[in-house]
Short mmCIF file of C-alpha atoms and ligand atoms in Angstrom, two decimals:
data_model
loop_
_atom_site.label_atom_id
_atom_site.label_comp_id
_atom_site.label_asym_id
_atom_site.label_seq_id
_atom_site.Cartn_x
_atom_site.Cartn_y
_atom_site.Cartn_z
CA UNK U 1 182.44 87.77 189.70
CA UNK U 2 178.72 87.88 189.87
CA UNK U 3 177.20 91.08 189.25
CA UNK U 4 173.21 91.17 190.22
CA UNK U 5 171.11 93.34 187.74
CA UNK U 6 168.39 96.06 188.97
CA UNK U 7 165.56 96.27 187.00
CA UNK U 8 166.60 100.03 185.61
CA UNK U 9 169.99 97.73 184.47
CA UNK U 10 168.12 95.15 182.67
CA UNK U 11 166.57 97.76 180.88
CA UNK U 12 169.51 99.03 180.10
CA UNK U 13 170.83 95.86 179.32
CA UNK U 14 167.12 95.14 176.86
CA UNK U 15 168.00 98.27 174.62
CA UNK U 16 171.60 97.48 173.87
CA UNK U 17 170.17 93.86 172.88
CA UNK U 18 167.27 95.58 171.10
CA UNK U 19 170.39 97.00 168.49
CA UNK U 20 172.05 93.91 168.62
CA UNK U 21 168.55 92.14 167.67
CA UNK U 22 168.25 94.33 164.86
CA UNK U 23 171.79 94.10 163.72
CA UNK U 24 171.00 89.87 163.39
CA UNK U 25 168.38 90.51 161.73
CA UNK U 26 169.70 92.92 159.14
CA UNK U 27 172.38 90.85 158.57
CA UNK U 28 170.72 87.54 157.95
CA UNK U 29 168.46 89.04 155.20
CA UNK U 30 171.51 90.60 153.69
CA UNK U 31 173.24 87.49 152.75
CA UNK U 32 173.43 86.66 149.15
CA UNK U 33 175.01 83.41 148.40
CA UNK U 34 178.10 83.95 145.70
CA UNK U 35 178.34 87.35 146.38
CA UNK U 36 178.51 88.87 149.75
CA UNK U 37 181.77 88.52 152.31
CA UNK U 38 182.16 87.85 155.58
CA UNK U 39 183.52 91.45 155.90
CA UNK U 40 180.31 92.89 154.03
CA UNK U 41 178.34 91.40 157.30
CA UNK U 42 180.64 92.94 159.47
CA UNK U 43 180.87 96.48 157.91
CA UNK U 44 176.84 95.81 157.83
CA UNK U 45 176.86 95.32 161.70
CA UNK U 46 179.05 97.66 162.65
CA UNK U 47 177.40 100.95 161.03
CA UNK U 48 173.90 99.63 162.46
CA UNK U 49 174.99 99.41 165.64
CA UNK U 50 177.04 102.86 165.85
CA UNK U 51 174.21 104.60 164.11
CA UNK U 52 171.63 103.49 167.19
CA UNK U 53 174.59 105.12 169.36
CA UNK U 54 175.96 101.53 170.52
CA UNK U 55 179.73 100.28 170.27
CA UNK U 56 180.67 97.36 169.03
CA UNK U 57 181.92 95.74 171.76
CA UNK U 58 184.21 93.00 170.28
CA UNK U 59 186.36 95.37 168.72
CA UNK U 60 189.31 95.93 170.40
CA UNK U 61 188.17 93.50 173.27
CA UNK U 62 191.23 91.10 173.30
CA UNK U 63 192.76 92.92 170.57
CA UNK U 64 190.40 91.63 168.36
CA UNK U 65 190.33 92.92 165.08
CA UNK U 66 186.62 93.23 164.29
CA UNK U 67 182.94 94.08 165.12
CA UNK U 68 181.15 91.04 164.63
CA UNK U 69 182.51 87.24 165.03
CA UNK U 70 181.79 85.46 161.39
CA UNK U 71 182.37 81.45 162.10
CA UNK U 72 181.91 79.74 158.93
CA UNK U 73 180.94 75.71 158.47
CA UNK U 74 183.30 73.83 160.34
CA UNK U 75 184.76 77.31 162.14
CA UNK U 76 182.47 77.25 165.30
CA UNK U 77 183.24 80.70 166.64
CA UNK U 78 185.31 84.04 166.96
CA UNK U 79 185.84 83.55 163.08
CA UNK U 80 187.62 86.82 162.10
CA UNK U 81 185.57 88.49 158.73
CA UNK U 82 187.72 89.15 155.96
CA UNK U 83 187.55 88.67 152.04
CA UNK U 84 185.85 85.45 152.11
CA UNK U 85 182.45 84.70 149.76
CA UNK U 86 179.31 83.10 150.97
CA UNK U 87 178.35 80.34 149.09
CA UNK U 88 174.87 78.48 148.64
CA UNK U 89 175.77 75.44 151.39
CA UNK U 90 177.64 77.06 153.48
CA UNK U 91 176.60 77.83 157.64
CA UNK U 92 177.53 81.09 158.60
CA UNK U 93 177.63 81.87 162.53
CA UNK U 94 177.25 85.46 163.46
CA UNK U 95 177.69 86.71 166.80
CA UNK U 96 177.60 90.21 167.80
CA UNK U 97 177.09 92.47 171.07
CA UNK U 98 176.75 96.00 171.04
CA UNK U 99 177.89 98.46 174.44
CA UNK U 100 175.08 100.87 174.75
CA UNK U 101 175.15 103.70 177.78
CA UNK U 102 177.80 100.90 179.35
CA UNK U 103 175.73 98.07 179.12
CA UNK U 104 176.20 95.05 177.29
CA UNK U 105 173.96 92.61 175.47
CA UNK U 106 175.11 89.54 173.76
CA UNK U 107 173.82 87.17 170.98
CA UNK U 108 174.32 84.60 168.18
CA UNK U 109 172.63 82.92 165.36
CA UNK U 110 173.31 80.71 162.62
CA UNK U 111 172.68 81.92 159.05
CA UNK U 112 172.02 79.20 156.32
CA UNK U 113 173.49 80.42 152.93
CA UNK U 114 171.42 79.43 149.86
CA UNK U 115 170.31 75.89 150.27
CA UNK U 116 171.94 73.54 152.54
CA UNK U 117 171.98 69.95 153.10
CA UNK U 118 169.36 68.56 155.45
CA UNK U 119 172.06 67.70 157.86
CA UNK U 120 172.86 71.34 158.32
CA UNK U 121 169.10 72.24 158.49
CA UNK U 122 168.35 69.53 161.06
CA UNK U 123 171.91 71.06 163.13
CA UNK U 124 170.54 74.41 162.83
CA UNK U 125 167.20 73.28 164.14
CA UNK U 126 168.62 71.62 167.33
CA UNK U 127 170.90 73.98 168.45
CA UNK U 128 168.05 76.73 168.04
CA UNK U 129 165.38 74.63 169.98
CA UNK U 130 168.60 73.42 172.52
CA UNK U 131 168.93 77.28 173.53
CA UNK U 132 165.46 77.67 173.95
CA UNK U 133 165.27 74.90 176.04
CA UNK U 134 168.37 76.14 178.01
CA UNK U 135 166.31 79.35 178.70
CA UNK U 136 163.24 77.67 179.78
CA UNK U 137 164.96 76.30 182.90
CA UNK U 138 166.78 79.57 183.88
CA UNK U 139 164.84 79.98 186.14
CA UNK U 140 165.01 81.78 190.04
CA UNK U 141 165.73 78.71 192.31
CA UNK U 142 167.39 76.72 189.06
CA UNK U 143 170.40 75.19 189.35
CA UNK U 144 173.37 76.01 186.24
CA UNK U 145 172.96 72.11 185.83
CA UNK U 146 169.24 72.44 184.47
CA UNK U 147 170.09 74.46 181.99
CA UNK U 148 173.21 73.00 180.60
CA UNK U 149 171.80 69.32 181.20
CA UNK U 150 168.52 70.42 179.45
CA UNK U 151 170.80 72.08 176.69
CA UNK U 152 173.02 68.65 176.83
CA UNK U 153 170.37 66.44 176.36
CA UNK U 154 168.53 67.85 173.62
CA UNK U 155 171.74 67.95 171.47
CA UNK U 156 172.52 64.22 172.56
CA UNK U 157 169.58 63.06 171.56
CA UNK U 158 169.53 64.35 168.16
CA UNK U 159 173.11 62.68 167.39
CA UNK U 160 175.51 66.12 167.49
CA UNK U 161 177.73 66.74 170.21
CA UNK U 162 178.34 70.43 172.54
CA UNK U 163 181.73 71.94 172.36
CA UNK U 164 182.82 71.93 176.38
CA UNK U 165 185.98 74.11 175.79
CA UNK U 166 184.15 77.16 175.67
CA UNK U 167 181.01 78.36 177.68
CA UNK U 168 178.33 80.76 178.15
CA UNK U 169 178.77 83.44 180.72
CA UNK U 170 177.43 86.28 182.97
CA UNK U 171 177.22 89.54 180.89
CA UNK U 172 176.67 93.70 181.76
CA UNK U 173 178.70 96.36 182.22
CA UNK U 174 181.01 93.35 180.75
CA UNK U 175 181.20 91.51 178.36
CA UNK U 176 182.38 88.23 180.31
CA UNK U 177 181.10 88.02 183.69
CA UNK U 178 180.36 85.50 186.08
CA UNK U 179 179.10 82.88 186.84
CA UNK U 180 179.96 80.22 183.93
CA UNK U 181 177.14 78.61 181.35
CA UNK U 182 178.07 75.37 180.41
CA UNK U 183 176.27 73.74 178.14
CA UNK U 184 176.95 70.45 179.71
CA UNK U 185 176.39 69.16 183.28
CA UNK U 186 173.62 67.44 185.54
CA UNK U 187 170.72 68.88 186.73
CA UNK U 188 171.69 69.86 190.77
CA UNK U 189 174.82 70.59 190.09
CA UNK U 190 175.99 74.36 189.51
CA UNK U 191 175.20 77.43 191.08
CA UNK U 192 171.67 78.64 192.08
CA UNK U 193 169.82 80.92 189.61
CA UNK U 194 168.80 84.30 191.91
CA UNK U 195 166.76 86.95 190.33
CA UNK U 196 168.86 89.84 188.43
CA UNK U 197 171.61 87.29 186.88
CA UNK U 198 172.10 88.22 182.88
CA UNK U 199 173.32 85.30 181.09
CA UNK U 200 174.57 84.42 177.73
CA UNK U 201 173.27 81.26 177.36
CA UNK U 202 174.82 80.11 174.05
CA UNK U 203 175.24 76.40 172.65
CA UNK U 204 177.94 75.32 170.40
CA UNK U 205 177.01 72.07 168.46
CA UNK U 206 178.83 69.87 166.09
CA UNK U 207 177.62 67.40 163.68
CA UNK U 208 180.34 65.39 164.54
CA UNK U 209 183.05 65.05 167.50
CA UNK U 210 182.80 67.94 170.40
CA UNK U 211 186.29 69.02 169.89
CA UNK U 212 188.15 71.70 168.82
CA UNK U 213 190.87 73.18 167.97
CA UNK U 214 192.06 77.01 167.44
CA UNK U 215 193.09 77.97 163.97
CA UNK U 216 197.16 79.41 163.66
CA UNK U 217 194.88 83.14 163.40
CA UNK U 218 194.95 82.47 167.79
CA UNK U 219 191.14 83.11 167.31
CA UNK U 220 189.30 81.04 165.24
CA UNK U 221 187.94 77.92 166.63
CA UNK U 222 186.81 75.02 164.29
CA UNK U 223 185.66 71.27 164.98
CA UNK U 224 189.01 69.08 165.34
CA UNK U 225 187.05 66.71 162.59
CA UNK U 226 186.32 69.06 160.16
CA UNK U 227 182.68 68.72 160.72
CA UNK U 228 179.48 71.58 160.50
CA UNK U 229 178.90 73.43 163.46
CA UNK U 230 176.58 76.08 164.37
CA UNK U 231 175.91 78.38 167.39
CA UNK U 232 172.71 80.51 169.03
CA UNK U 233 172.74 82.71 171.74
CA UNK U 234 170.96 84.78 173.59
CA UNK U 235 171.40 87.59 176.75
CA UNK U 236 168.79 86.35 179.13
CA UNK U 237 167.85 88.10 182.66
CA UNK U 238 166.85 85.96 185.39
CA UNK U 239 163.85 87.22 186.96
CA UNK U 240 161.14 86.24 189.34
CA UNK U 241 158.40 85.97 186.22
CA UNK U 242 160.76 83.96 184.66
CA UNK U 243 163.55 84.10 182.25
CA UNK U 244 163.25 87.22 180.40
CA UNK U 245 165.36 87.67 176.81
CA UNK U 246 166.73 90.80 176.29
CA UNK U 247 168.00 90.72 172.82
CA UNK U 248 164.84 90.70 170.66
CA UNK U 249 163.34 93.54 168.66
CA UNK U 250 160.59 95.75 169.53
CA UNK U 251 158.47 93.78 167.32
CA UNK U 252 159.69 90.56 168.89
CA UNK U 253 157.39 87.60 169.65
CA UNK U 254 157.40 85.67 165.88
CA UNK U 255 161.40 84.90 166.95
CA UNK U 256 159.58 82.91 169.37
CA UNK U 257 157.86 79.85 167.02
CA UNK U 258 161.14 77.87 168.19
CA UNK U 259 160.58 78.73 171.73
CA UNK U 260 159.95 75.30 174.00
CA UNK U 261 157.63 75.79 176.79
CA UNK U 262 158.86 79.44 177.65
CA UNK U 263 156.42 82.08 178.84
CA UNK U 264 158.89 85.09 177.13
CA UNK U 265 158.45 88.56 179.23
CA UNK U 266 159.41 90.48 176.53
CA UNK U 267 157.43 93.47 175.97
MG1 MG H 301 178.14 86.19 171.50
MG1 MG H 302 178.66 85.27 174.47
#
């Protein structure tokens, strides 16, 4: 189901995504390669977020077990944290959404541990600029097609593949709404954008072969060839001035050097 936002809900909506923008941030400086765990990130996200008054919202949702989604090289997401240490090379997906006053907001980077080989870099760098250019064309009047074909391309063209099995989505009061994000398709086909859609527009990219498979865990997915993959996402109202990202910080518009012909609304 397709739930249209009011502007007093995409408010809502900005300040739950306004924690979850500072939990990404937190958490990516945080990283120390040899050292930290997948379950130090997690701890790290959780208290942030339930010290601004949010709730994780992952936890629990599906049974499960944690706050935060840690996806690690080949692992593309829902990667369950545990004892595991970072280590210089490695690509660490984090993706988190916090429940504030019953809203939702939703999003995803891709943390490079140490240094990493310039394939990784360049994958991190597409999929980044791929999402931007996926939120560029969500516009009112836009068909689902433009985005995912725009997303599509810009991977294609760069040599990695997008993971079809799993898709962005509609977010809110919940965390998976309507309508469907693909990040595959042709432009004209899909639904049409209308002003107060939220999306979670969120690209999953692999270095090699688009598929996956789910790990024995029932929750962790991971490239079928073993390959790097990484993953960015963001919770982005669709509004008559354009597409309008609501999980930045306050002190937002330097996330933005990536951003691809996008007039961001953020304030
Ligand atoms: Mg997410
Ligand atoms: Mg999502």
């Amino acid at each position: 189901m397709i739930v249209r936002k009011s502007a007093a809900d995409i408010e809502k909506m900005r300040a739950a995504g306004r924690i979850v923008a500072e939990v990404l941030e937190t958490v990516e400086k945080s990283v120390v390669a040899g050292k930290t765990t997948t379950e130090d990130l997690n701890r790290l996200a959780e208290s942030i977020c339930r010290e601004r008054g949010g709730v994780p919202t992952f936890l629990g949702y599906n049974k499960f077990p944690a706050a935060a989604c840690i996806s690690v090289n080949d692992a593309v997401v829902h990667g369950i944290p545990g004892g595991r240490v970072l280590q210089s090379g490695d690509l660490v997906s984090f993706d988190f959404a916090c429940t504030l006053n019953g809203y939702i907001a939703d999003s995803a980077i891709t943390i490079p541990v140490g240094d990493v080989s310039p394939e990784a870099k360049e994958l991190l760098r597409v999929t980044r600029e791929a999402l931007y250019q996926g939120i560029a064309k969500a516009r009112v009047g836009a068909r689902m097609g433009e985005v995912a074909s725009a997303i599509q391309r810009h991977v294609e063209a760069a040599g990695f593949s997008v993971v079809r099995e799993l898709v962005g989505h509609g977010v809110g009061r919940r965390l998976h709404e309507g309508p469907e994000v693909p990040n595959f398709g042709k432009p004209g086909q899909g639904i049409r954008l209308i002003d107060g859609m939220t999306l979670a527009i969120e690209p999953m990219v692999n270095v090699g072969k688009r598929e996956t498979v789910t790990l024995d865990d029932k929750w962790t997915v991971v490239t079928k060839d073993g390959t790097l993959s990484a993953h960015f996402e963001h919770t982005v109202a669709i509004t008559k001035r354009g597409p309008d990202i609501l999980t930045l910080s306050s002190e937002a518009p330097e996330l933005h050097s990536n951003s691809v012909d996008l007039k961001v609304t953020a304030r």
